[in-house]
CSV table of C-alpha atoms and ligand atoms in Angstrom, one decimal:
chain,number,residue,atom,x,y,z
A,1,MET,CA,77.0,96.3,146.6
A,2,ALA,CA,73.4,98.3,146.1
A,3,ASP,CA,72.4,99.5,142.8
A,4,ARG,CA,71.8,103.0,144.2
A,5,PRO,CA,73.4,105.2,147.1
A,6,TYR,CA,72.1,105.4,150.1
A,7,THR,CA,70.3,108.6,150.1
A,8,LEU,CA,69.8,110.9,152.9
A,9,LEU,CA,66.7,113.3,152.9
A,10,SER,CA,67.4,116.4,154.1
A,11,CYS,CA,65.2,119.9,154.6
A,12,GLY,CA,63.9,122.5,156.8
A,13,VAL,CA,60.8,123.4,157.2
A,14,SER,CA,58.1,125.4,159.3
A,15,LEU,CA,56.0,124.8,162.0
A,16,ASP,CA,53.1,124.8,159.2
A,17,GLY,CA,55.2,122.5,156.6
A,18,TYR,CA,56.0,124.7,154.1
A,19,LEU,CA,60.1,124.9,152.8
A,20,ASP,CA,59.9,128.2,151.8
A,21,SER,CA,58.3,131.8,151.4
A,22,PRO,CA,55.8,132.7,148.1
A,23,GLY,CA,58.9,135.5,146.8
A,24,THR,CA,61.5,134.8,145.6
A,25,ALA,CA,63.4,135.6,148.6
A,26,ARG,CA,65.2,133.2,150.9
A,27,LEU,CA,63.2,131.8,154.0
A,28,PRO,CA,66.2,131.4,156.7
A,29,LEU,CA,64.4,128.3,158.4
A,30,SER,CA,67.5,127.0,160.2
A,31,ASN,CA,70.0,128.4,163.1
A,32,ALA,CA,74.2,128.7,163.2
A,33,ALA,CA,74.7,125.1,165.1
A,34,ASP,CA,72.2,123.5,162.1
A,35,PHE,CA,74.2,124.9,159.2
A,36,ASP,CA,77.4,123.6,160.9
A,37,ARG,CA,75.0,120.4,161.2
A,38,VAL,CA,73.9,120.0,158.0
A,39,ASP,CA,78.0,121.1,156.2
A,40,ALA,CA,79.3,117.9,158.5
A,41,VAL,CA,76.3,116.4,156.8
A,42,ARG,CA,77.6,117.8,153.2
A,43,ALA,CA,81.3,116.5,153.8
A,44,GLY,CA,79.9,112.8,154.5
A,45,SER,CA,78.1,112.5,151.0
A,46,ASP,CA,79.6,112.3,147.9
A,47,ALA,CA,77.4,114.1,145.6
A,48,ILE,CA,74.8,116.5,147.2
A,49,LEU,CA,71.4,116.5,144.7
A,50,VAL,CA,69.2,119.9,144.2
A,51,GLY,CA,66.5,120.8,141.9
A,52,ALA,CA,66.5,123.0,138.9
A,53,ALA,CA,64.2,125.1,141.0
A,54,THR,CA,66.3,125.6,143.8
A,55,VAL,CA,69.3,126.9,141.8
A,56,ARG,CA,66.6,129.7,140.2
A,57,ASN,CA,66.0,130.4,143.6
A,58,ASP,CA,68.1,130.6,145.8
A,59,ASN,CA,71.5,130.3,144.0
A,60,PRO,CA,73.2,127.8,146.6
A,61,ARG,CA,76.9,127.5,146.5
A,62,LEU,CA,77.1,123.5,147.9
A,63,LEU,CA,79.9,123.6,149.6
A,64,VAL,CA,81.3,122.4,152.5
A,65,ARG,CA,82.2,125.5,154.6
A,66,SER,CA,84.5,124.2,157.6
A,67,PRO,CA,87.9,124.2,156.1
A,68,ASP,CA,88.5,121.1,159.0
A,69,ARG,CA,86.1,119.5,157.4
A,70,ARG,CA,87.6,120.3,153.3
A,71,ALA,CA,90.7,119.3,154.9
A,72,ASP,CA,90.1,115.8,156.0
A,73,ARG,CA,88.3,114.5,152.9
A,74,VAL,CA,91.0,115.9,151.1
A,75,ALA,CA,93.6,113.6,153.4
A,76,GLN,CA,90.7,111.4,152.6
A,77,GLY,CA,91.9,111.6,148.6
A,78,LEU,CA,88.4,113.0,148.1
A,79,PRO,CA,87.7,116.8,146.9
A,80,PRO,CA,87.1,119.2,149.2
A,81,SER,CA,83.2,119.6,148.5
A,82,PRO,CA,81.1,116.4,147.1
A,83,ALA,CA,79.8,117.0,143.4
A,84,LYS,CA,76.6,119.5,143.1
A,85,VAL,CA,74.2,117.4,141.1
A,86,THR,CA,70.5,118.9,139.6
A,87,VAL,CA,68.1,117.4,137.3
A,88,THR,CA,65.9,119.8,134.8
A,89,ALA,CA,63.7,120.2,132.0
A,90,SER,CA,63.5,123.1,130.9
A,91,GLY,CA,66.9,124.0,130.5
A,92,ARG,CA,66.5,126.8,132.6
A,93,LEU,CA,69.7,127.2,134.6
A,94,ASP,CA,72.1,130.2,134.6
A,95,ALA,CA,75.8,129.3,133.5
A,96,CYS,CA,76.6,132.1,136.2
A,97,ALA,CA,74.5,130.9,139.0
A,98,GLN,CA,76.6,129.5,141.6
A,99,PHE,CA,75.9,125.9,141.7
A,100,PHE,CA,77.9,126.2,138.5
A,101,THR,CA,80.9,128.9,139.8
A,102,ALA,CA,81.8,128.3,142.9
A,103,GLY,CA,84.2,125.0,144.1
A,104,ASP,CA,86.2,122.7,141.6
A,105,SER,CA,84.0,119.7,142.2
A,106,ASP,CA,81.8,117.4,139.2
A,107,LYS,CA,79.0,119.4,138.2
A,108,LEU,CA,76.6,117.1,137.2
A,109,VAL,CA,73.3,118.1,135.5
A,110,TYR,CA,70.3,115.2,134.6
A,111,CYS,CA,68.0,116.1,131.8
A,112,PRO,CA,65.3,113.4,130.0
A,113,ARG,CA,66.5,113.1,126.0
A,114,GLY,CA,65.2,116.0,123.8
A,115,ALA,CA,64.8,118.4,127.0
A,116,GLY,CA,66.8,121.2,128.5
A,117,GLY,CA,67.5,122.9,124.7
A,118,ASP,CA,71.2,124.4,124.1
A,119,LEU,CA,71.8,123.5,127.8
A,120,ARG,CA,74.6,122.1,127.3
A,121,ALA,CA,76.0,124.6,124.8
A,122,ARG,CA,75.2,127.3,127.5
A,123,LEU,CA,77.3,125.6,130.5
A,124,ASP,CA,80.5,125.2,128.2
A,125,GLN,CA,82.0,122.7,130.1
A,126,ARG,CA,81.3,123.6,133.3
A,127,ALA,CA,79.3,120.7,134.4
A,128,THR,CA,78.2,116.9,132.9
A,129,VAL,CA,75.1,116.9,131.4
A,130,ILE,CA,74.2,113.6,131.4
A,131,ASP,CA,70.7,112.7,128.8
A,132,LEU,CA,68.3,109.8,130.6
A,133,ASP,CA,65.4,108.1,128.8
A,134,ALA,CA,62.1,110.2,129.2
A,135,PRO,CA,60.3,111.0,131.8
A,136,LEU,CA,63.6,111.4,134.2
A,137,LEU,CA,62.6,108.6,136.9
A,138,MET,CA,65.2,109.1,140.3
A,139,ARG,CA,65.6,105.4,140.3
A,140,GLU,CA,67.6,106.0,136.9
A,141,LEU,CA,69.1,108.7,138.0
A,142,SER,CA,70.2,106.7,141.6
A,143,GLU,CA,71.6,104.0,139.8
A,144,ASN,CA,73.7,106.7,137.4
A,145,LEU,CA,74.8,108.2,140.0
A,146,SER,CA,75.7,104.8,141.6
A,147,ALA,CA,77.5,103.7,138.4
A,148,ARG,CA,79.7,107.0,138.5
A,149,GLY,CA,81.0,106.5,142.1
A,150,VAL,CA,78.5,108.1,144.0
A,151,ASN,CA,77.5,105.6,147.5
A,152,ARG,CA,76.4,108.4,149.3
A,153,LEU,CA,73.9,111.2,147.7
A,154,MET,CA,72.0,113.7,150.2
A,155,VAL,CA,69.0,115.4,148.4
A,156,GLU,CA,68.5,119.0,149.9
A,157,GLY,CA,65.2,119.4,148.1
A,158,GLY,CA,62.9,121.5,147.2
A,159,GLY,CA,59.8,119.8,147.9
A,160,THR,CA,59.4,118.2,144.0
A,161,LEU,CA,62.5,116.6,144.6
A,162,HIS,CA,61.9,115.0,148.0
A,163,THR,CA,58.7,114.3,146.8
A,164,GLN,CA,59.9,112.3,144.1
A,165,PHE,CA,62.5,109.9,146.5
A,166,LEU,CA,60.0,109.3,148.8
A,167,THR,CA,56.8,108.0,147.0
A,168,ALA,CA,59.7,106.2,144.8
A,169,ASP,CA,60.8,105.0,148.0
A,170,LEU,CA,64.0,105.5,147.1
A,171,ALA,CA,64.7,107.0,150.6
A,172,ASP,CA,66.9,105.5,153.3
A,173,GLU,CA,67.2,108.5,155.6
A,174,LEU,CA,65.3,111.8,156.2
A,175,GLN,CA,66.7,114.8,158.7
A,176,LEU,CA,63.7,116.7,158.9
A,177,VAL,CA,64.3,120.3,160.7
A,178,VAL,CA,61.2,122.2,162.4
A,179,ALA,CA,61.7,125.6,162.6
A,180,PRO,CA,59.4,127.6,165.0
A,181,LEU,CA,57.6,130.4,162.9
A,182,PHE,CA,54.7,129.9,160.5
A,183,VAL,CA,54.4,130.8,156.9
A,184,GLY,CA,50.9,131.3,156.2
A,185,ASP,CA,51.2,131.5,153.0
A,186,SER,CA,49.6,128.1,150.6
A,187,ARG,CA,50.8,129.7,147.5
A,188,ALA,CA,54.5,128.5,149.5
A,189,ARG,CA,56.5,125.6,148.6
A,190,ARG,CA,55.7,122.1,150.7
A,191,PHE,CA,58.1,119.9,151.3
A,192,ALA,CA,55.8,116.9,150.2
A,193,LEU,CA,53.7,117.3,147.6
A,194,ASP,CA,50.4,115.4,146.0
A,195,GLY,CA,51.9,111.2,145.7
A,196,ARG,CA,51.2,107.9,147.3
A,197,TYR,CA,53.7,107.4,149.8
A,198,PRO,CA,55.0,103.6,151.5
A,199,TRP,CA,54.5,105.5,154.8
A,200,THR,CA,50.9,105.4,156.0
A,201,ALA,CA,48.4,104.9,158.7
A,202,GLU,CA,49.2,101.0,158.4
A,203,ARG,CA,52.9,101.8,158.1
A,204,ARG,CA,54.4,104.3,160.1
A,205,ALA,CA,58.3,105.6,159.4
A,206,GLU,CA,60.4,104.9,162.7
A,207,LEU,CA,61.6,108.0,164.0
A,208,ALA,CA,64.9,107.0,164.8
A,209,ASP,CA,66.2,109.9,166.7
A,210,VAL,CA,64.8,114.0,167.7
A,211,ARG,CA,67.6,116.3,168.7
A,212,ARG,CA,66.8,120.1,169.9
A,213,ILE,CA,69.3,122.2,167.9
A,214,GLY,CA,68.8,125.3,169.7
A,215,ASP,CA,65.6,126.9,169.1
A,216,VAL,CA,65.1,124.1,166.1
A,217,VAL,CA,64.3,120.4,166.3
A,218,LEU,CA,65.8,117.6,164.0
A,219,LEU,CA,63.8,115.1,163.9
A,220,ARG,CA,65.3,111.5,161.6
A,221,TYR,CA,63.5,109.2,160.0
A,222,ALA,CA,64.9,105.5,159.4
A,223,LEU,CA,63.0,105.1,156.1
A,224,SER,CA,65.0,101.8,155.4
A,225,PRO,CA,67.3,98.9,156.8
A,226,ARG,CA,70.4,100.2,155.3
A,227,TYR,CA,69.5,103.1,158.1
A,228,GLU,CA,71.3,100.6,160.6
A,229,THR,CA,74.9,99.8,158.8
A,230,GLU,CA,75.0,102.3,156.4
A,231,ARG,CA,74.1,105.9,158.5
A,232,LEU,CA,76.5,108.3,159.6
A,233,ASP,CA,76.4,109.5,163.5
A,234,PRO,CA,77.9,112.7,164.3
B,301,NAP,N1,64.1,124.4,153.5
B,301,NAP,C1,64.3,124.2,153.5
B,301,NAP,O1,65.2,122.6,153.4
B,301,NAP,C2,64.7,124.0,150.8
B,301,NAP,C3,65.9,122.8,150.6
B,301,NAP,C4,65.8,123.7,148.9
B,301,NAP,C5,64.9,124.2,148.9
B,301,NAP,N2,64.0,124.7,149.3
B,301,NAP,C6,62.8,126.1,148.5
B,301,NAP,O2,62.3,125.1,147.9
B,301,NAP,C7,62.2,125.5,146.7
B,301,NAP,C8,62.0,125.1,145.0
B,301,NAP,O3,61.3,124.0,145.8
B,301,NAP,P1,60.0,122.5,144.0
B,301,NAP,O4,60.3,121.8,144.9
B,301,NAP,O5,59.9,124.1,143.6
B,301,NAP,O6,61.5,123.2,143.5
B,301,NAP,P2,62.5,122.2,143.1
B,301,NAP,O7,62.8,120.2,144.0
B,301,NAP,O8,64.2,122.9,143.6
B,301,NAP,O9,62.7,122.3,141.8
B,301,NAP,C9,62.4,121.4,141.0
B,301,NAP,C10,62.7,121.6,139.1
B,301,NAP,O10,63.7,120.5,138.8
B,301,NAP,C11,63.7,120.1,137.8
B,301,NAP,N3,63.1,118.4,137.9
B,301,NAP,C12,62.3,118.2,139.4
B,301,NAP,N4,62.3,116.4,138.8
B,301,NAP,C13,62.6,116.5,137.8
B,301,NAP,C14,62.5,115.4,136.5
B,301,NAP,N5,61.9,114.1,137.5
B,301,NAP,N6,63.0,115.4,135.7
B,301,NAP,C15,63.1,116.7,134.9
B,301,NAP,N7,63.3,117.3,135.3
B,301,NAP,C16,63.4,117.7,137.1
B,301,NAP,C17,62.3,121.1,137.2
B,301,NAP,O11,63.5,122.0,136.6
B,301,NAP,P3,63.0,123.4,135.4
B,301,NAP,O12,61.9,123.5,135.8
B,301,NAP,O13,64.1,123.4,135.0
B,301,NAP,O14,62.7,121.5,134.7
B,301,NAP,C18,61.8,121.0,138.6
B,301,NAP,O15,60.7,122.3,138.1
B,301,NAP,C19,62.9,127.0,146.3
B,301,NAP,O16,62.1,128.2,146.5
B,301,NAP,C20,63.5,126.8,147.8
B,301,NAP,O17,63.8,128.1,148.6
B,301,NAP,C21,64.2,125.0,150.9
């Protein structure tokens, strides 16, 4: 058995490669049909991971929205929505964020040992806080999730997390949606930050599928051999 979950990175970007706008308001990059596709990907996952900045800025619920998909999961003996996972060093997470309050799936917060301040006390049973050696590496987080029974992990951003998974060669699949708009402000967050990526001019990533979804386009990249045998097709 693999020592880490099958890992799918999911992300929407503007035509100039940004994840959001520079302010705190959430930038809607996708459209309704694509949100529904993302909902299906969530429903096929055991856990959804986002960075603490995404929890703070976007306040996402990270639940499966479709009643039919939730019912299908329950019929398979699964919780209605996947476990929610986040990672923080500062511990700046609000116990009232929807990450913690919405739905009754498991919530896991990873933190480097000795960091996070009084996070465990503040979250007070709303989540399981897991300390890992500092610096906290996505490889170790992935292995810890695997040991907890997570076989399929969906990483929903932001760029800090995508960058760590990509540069550590821990991603099996990338689903990148390109929206027909420009952000045009370099203070906004990019999908991929500075780093050494395995895919270069000499080793190009494999484009596995391209799909038009209304006014956005889905680019699907196979980033490891596991894509061939473990991907889920809609
Ligand atoms: N378009 C999309 O598909 C999409 C999806 C998701 C998010 N977003 C956008 O992306 C923006 C956030 O992206 P981001 O790159 O700034 O942040 P992020 O990846 O959401 O979160 C970064 C934070 O996660 C924690 N973290 C990450 N790696 C860590 C590690 N190895 N050890 C300990 N803690 C770690 C730190 O939290 P602490 O600061 O608490 O220490 C860090 O500041 C948001 O504005 C959101 O709107 C867009």
